[in-house]
PDB file of C-alpha atoms in Angstrom:
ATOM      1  CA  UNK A   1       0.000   0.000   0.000  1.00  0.00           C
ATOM      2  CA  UNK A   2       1.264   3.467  -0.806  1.00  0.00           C
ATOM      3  CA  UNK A   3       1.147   6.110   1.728  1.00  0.00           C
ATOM      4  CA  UNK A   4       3.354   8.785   0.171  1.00  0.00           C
ATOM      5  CA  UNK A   5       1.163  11.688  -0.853  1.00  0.00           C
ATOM      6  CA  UNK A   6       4.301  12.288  -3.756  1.00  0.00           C
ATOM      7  CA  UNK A   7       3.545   9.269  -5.104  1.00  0.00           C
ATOM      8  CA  UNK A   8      -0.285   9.316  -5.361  1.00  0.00           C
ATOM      9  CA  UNK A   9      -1.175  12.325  -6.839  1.00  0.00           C
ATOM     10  CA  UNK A  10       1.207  14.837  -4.064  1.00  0.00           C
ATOM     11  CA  UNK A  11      -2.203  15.377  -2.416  1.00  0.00           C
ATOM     12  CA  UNK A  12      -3.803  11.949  -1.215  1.00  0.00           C
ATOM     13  CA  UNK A  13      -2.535   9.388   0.998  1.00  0.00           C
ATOM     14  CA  UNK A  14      -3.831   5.923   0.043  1.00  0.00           C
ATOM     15  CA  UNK A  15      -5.473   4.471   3.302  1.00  0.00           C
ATOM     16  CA  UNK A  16      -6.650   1.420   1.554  1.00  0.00           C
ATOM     17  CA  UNK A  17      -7.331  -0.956  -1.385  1.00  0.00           C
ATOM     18  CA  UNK A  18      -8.352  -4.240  -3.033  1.00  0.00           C
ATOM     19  CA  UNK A  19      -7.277  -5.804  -6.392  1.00  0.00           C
ATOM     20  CA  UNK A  20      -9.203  -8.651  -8.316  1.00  0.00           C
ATOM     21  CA  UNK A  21      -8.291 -10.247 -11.401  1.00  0.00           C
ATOM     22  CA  UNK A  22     -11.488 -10.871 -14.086  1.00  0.00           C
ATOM     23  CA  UNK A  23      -9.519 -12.836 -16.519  1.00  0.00           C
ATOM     24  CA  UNK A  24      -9.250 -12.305 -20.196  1.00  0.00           C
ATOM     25  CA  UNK A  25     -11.769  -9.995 -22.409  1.00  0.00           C
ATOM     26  CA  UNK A  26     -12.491 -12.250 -25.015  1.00  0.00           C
ATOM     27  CA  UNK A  27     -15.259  -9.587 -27.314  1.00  0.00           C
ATOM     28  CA  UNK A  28     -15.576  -5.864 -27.190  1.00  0.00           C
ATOM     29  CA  UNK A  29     -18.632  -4.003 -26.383  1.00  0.00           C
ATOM     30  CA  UNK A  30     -19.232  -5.922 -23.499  1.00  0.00           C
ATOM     31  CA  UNK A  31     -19.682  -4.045 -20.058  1.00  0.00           C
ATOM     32  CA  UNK A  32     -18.374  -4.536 -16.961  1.00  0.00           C
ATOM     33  CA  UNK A  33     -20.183  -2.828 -13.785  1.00  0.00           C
ATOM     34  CA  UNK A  34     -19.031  -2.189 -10.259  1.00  0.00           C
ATOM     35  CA  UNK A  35     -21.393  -1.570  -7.584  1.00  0.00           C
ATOM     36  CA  UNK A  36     -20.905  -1.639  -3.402  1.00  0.00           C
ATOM     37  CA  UNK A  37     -22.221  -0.075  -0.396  1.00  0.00           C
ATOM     38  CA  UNK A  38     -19.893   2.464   1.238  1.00  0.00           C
ATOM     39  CA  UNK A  39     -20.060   4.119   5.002  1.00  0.00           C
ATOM     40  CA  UNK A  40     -18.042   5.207   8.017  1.00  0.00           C
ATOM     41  CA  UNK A  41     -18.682   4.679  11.593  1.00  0.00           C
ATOM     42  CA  UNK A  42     -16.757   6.073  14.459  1.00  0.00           C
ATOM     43  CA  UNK A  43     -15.121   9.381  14.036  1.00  0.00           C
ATOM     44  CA  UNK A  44     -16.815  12.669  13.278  1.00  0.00           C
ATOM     45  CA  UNK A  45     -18.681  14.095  10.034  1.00  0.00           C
ATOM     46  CA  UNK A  46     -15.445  16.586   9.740  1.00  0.00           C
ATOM     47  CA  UNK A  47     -12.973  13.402   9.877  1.00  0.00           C
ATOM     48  CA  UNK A  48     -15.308  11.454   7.353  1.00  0.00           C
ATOM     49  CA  UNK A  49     -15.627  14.412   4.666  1.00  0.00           C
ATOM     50  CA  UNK A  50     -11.801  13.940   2.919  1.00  0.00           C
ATOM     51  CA  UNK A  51     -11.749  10.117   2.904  1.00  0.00           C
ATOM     52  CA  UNK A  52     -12.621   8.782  -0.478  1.00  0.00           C
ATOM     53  CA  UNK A  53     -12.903   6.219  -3.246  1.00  0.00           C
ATOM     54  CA  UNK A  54     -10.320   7.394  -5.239  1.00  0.00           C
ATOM     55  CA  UNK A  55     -10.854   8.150  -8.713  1.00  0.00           C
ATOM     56  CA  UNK A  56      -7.507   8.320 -10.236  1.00  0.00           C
ATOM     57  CA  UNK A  57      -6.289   5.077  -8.859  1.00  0.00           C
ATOM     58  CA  UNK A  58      -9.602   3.081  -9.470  1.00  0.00           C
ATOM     59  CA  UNK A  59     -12.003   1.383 -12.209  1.00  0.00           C
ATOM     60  CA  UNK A  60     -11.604  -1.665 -14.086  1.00  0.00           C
ATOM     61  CA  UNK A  61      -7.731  -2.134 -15.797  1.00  0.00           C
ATOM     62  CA  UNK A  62      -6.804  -3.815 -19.130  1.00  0.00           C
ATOM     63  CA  UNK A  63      -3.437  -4.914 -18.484  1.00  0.00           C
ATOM     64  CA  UNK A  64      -2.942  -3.390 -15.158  1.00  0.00           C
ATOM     65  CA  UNK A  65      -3.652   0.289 -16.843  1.00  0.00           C
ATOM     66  CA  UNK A  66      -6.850   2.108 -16.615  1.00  0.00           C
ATOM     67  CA  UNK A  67      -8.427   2.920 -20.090  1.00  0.00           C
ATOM     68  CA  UNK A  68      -9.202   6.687 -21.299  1.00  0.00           C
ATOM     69  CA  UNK A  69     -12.614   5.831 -21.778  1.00  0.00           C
ATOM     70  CA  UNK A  70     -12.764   4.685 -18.058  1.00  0.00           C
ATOM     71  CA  UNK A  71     -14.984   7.749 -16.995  1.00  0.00           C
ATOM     72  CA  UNK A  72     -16.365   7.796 -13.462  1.00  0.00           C
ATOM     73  CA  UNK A  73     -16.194   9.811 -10.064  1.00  0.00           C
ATOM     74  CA  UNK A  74     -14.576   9.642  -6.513  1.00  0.00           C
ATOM     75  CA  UNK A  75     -17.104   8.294  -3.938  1.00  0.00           C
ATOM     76  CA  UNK A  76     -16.530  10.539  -0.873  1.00  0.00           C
ATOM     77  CA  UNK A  77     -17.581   8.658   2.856  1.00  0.00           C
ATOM     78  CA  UNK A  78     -18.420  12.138   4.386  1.00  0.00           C
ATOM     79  CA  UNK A  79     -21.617  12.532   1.832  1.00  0.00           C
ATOM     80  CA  UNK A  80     -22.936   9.807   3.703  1.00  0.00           C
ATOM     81  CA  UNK A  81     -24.578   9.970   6.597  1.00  0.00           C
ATOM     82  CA  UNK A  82     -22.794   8.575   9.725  1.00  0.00           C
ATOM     83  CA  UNK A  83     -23.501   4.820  10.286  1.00  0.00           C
ATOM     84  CA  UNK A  84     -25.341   4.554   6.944  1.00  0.00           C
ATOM     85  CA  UNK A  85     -24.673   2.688   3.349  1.00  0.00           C
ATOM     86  CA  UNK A  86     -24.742   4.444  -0.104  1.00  0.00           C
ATOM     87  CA  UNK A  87     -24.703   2.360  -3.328  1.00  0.00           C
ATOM     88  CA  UNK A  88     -21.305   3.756  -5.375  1.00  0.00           C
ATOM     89  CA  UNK A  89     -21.103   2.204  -8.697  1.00  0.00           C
ATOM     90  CA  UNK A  90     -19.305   2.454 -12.091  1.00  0.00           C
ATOM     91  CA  UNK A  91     -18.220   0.268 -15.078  1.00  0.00           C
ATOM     92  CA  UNK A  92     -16.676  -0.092 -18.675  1.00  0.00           C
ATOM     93  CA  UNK A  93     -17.268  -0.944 -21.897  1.00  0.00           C
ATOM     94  CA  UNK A  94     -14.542  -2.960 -23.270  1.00  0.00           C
ATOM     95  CA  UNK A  95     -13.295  -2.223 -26.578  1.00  0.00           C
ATOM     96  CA  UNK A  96     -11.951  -4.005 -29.781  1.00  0.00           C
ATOM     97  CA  UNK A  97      -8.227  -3.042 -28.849  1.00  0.00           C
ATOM     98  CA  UNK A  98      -8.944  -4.686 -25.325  1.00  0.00           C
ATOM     99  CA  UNK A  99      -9.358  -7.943 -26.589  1.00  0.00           C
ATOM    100  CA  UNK A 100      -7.031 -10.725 -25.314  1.00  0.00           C
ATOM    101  CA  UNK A 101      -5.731  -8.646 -22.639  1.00  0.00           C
ATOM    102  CA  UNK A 102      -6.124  -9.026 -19.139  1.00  0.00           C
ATOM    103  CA  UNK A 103      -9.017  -6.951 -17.157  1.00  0.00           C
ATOM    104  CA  UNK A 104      -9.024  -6.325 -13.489  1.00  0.00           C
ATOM    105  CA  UNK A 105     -10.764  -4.364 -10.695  1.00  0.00           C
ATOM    106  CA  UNK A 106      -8.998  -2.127  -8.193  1.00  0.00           C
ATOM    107  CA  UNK A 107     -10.469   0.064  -5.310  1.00  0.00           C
ATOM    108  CA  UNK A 108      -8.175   2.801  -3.602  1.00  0.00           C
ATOM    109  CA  UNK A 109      -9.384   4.549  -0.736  1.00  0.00           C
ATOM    110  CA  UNK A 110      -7.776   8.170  -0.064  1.00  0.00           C
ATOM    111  CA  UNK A 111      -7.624  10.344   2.797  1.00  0.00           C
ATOM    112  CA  UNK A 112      -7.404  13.726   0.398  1.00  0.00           C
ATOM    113  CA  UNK A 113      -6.614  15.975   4.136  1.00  0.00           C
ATOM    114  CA  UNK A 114      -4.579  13.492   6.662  1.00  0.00           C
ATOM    115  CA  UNK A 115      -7.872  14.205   9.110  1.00  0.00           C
ATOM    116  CA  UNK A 116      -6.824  13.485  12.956  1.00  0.00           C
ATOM    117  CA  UNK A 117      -8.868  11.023  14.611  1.00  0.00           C
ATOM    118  CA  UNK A 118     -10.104   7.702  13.882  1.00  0.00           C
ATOM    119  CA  UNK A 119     -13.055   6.687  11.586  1.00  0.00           C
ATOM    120  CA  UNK A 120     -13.876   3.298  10.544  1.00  0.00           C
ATOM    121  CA  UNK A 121     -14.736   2.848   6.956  1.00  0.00           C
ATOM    122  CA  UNK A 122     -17.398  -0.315   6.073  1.00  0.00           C
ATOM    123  CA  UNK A 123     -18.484  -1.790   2.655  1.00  0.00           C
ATOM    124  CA  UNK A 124     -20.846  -4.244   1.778  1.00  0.00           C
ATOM    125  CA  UNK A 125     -22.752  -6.145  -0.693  1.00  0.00           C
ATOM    126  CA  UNK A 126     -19.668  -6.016  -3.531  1.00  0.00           C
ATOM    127  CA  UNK A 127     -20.897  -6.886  -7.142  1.00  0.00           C
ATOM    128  CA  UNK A 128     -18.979  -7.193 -10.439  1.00  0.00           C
ATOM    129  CA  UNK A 129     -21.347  -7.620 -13.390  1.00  0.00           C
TER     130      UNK A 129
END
């Protein structure tokens, strides 16, 4: 895990992350969707507001790079109200240059302001479609 703001983006600190390998794309035009459930607990509102899903380091990969035509958002915990779940979601279309290369998911969770104090951040109900 990477916890050097220089080598994120010089302002987040990666707090967090999962990889998973999809296998091969074998046709194009086929899409691939992401969805979870994302809280906090613990902590405070103002502690919760920086920590996020973070965009630049997250999607689906073809060959462990993320595509230009990846498009989606950050998912930030502090929109959520405290001890709650909110459905975050995103996916890809694969394309005709992706085919026979490797796809993958990865999650990377950011804290964009090195907040003080401890909150707990929970997930649930994972799907890859």
């Amino acid at each position: 895990m990477n916890t050097k703001r220089s080598e994120t983006d010089g302002d987040a600190k990666q707090i967090g992350g999962m990889d998973l390998t999809l296998g091969t794309v074998t046709e194009a035009d086929v899409t691939y969707t992401f969805s979870g459930k994302f809280g906090w607990r613990y902590g405070t509102a103002d502690t919760a507001k920086d920590l996020v899903v973070f965009e630049p380091l997250t999607g689906f990969l073809i060959n462990g790079e993320k595509p230009p035509s990846m498009k989606m958002n950050s998912f930030y915990f502090g929109g959520v109200p405290v001890e709650e779940l909110k459905v975050f979601s995103f996916e890809y279309t694969t394309q005709a240059e992706d085919v026979g290369q490797s796809i993958s998911l990865r999650i990377r969770l950011a804290d964009l302001s090195q907040a003080s104090g401890l909150t707990q951040l929970v997930t649930d109900d994972w799907k890859i479609n």
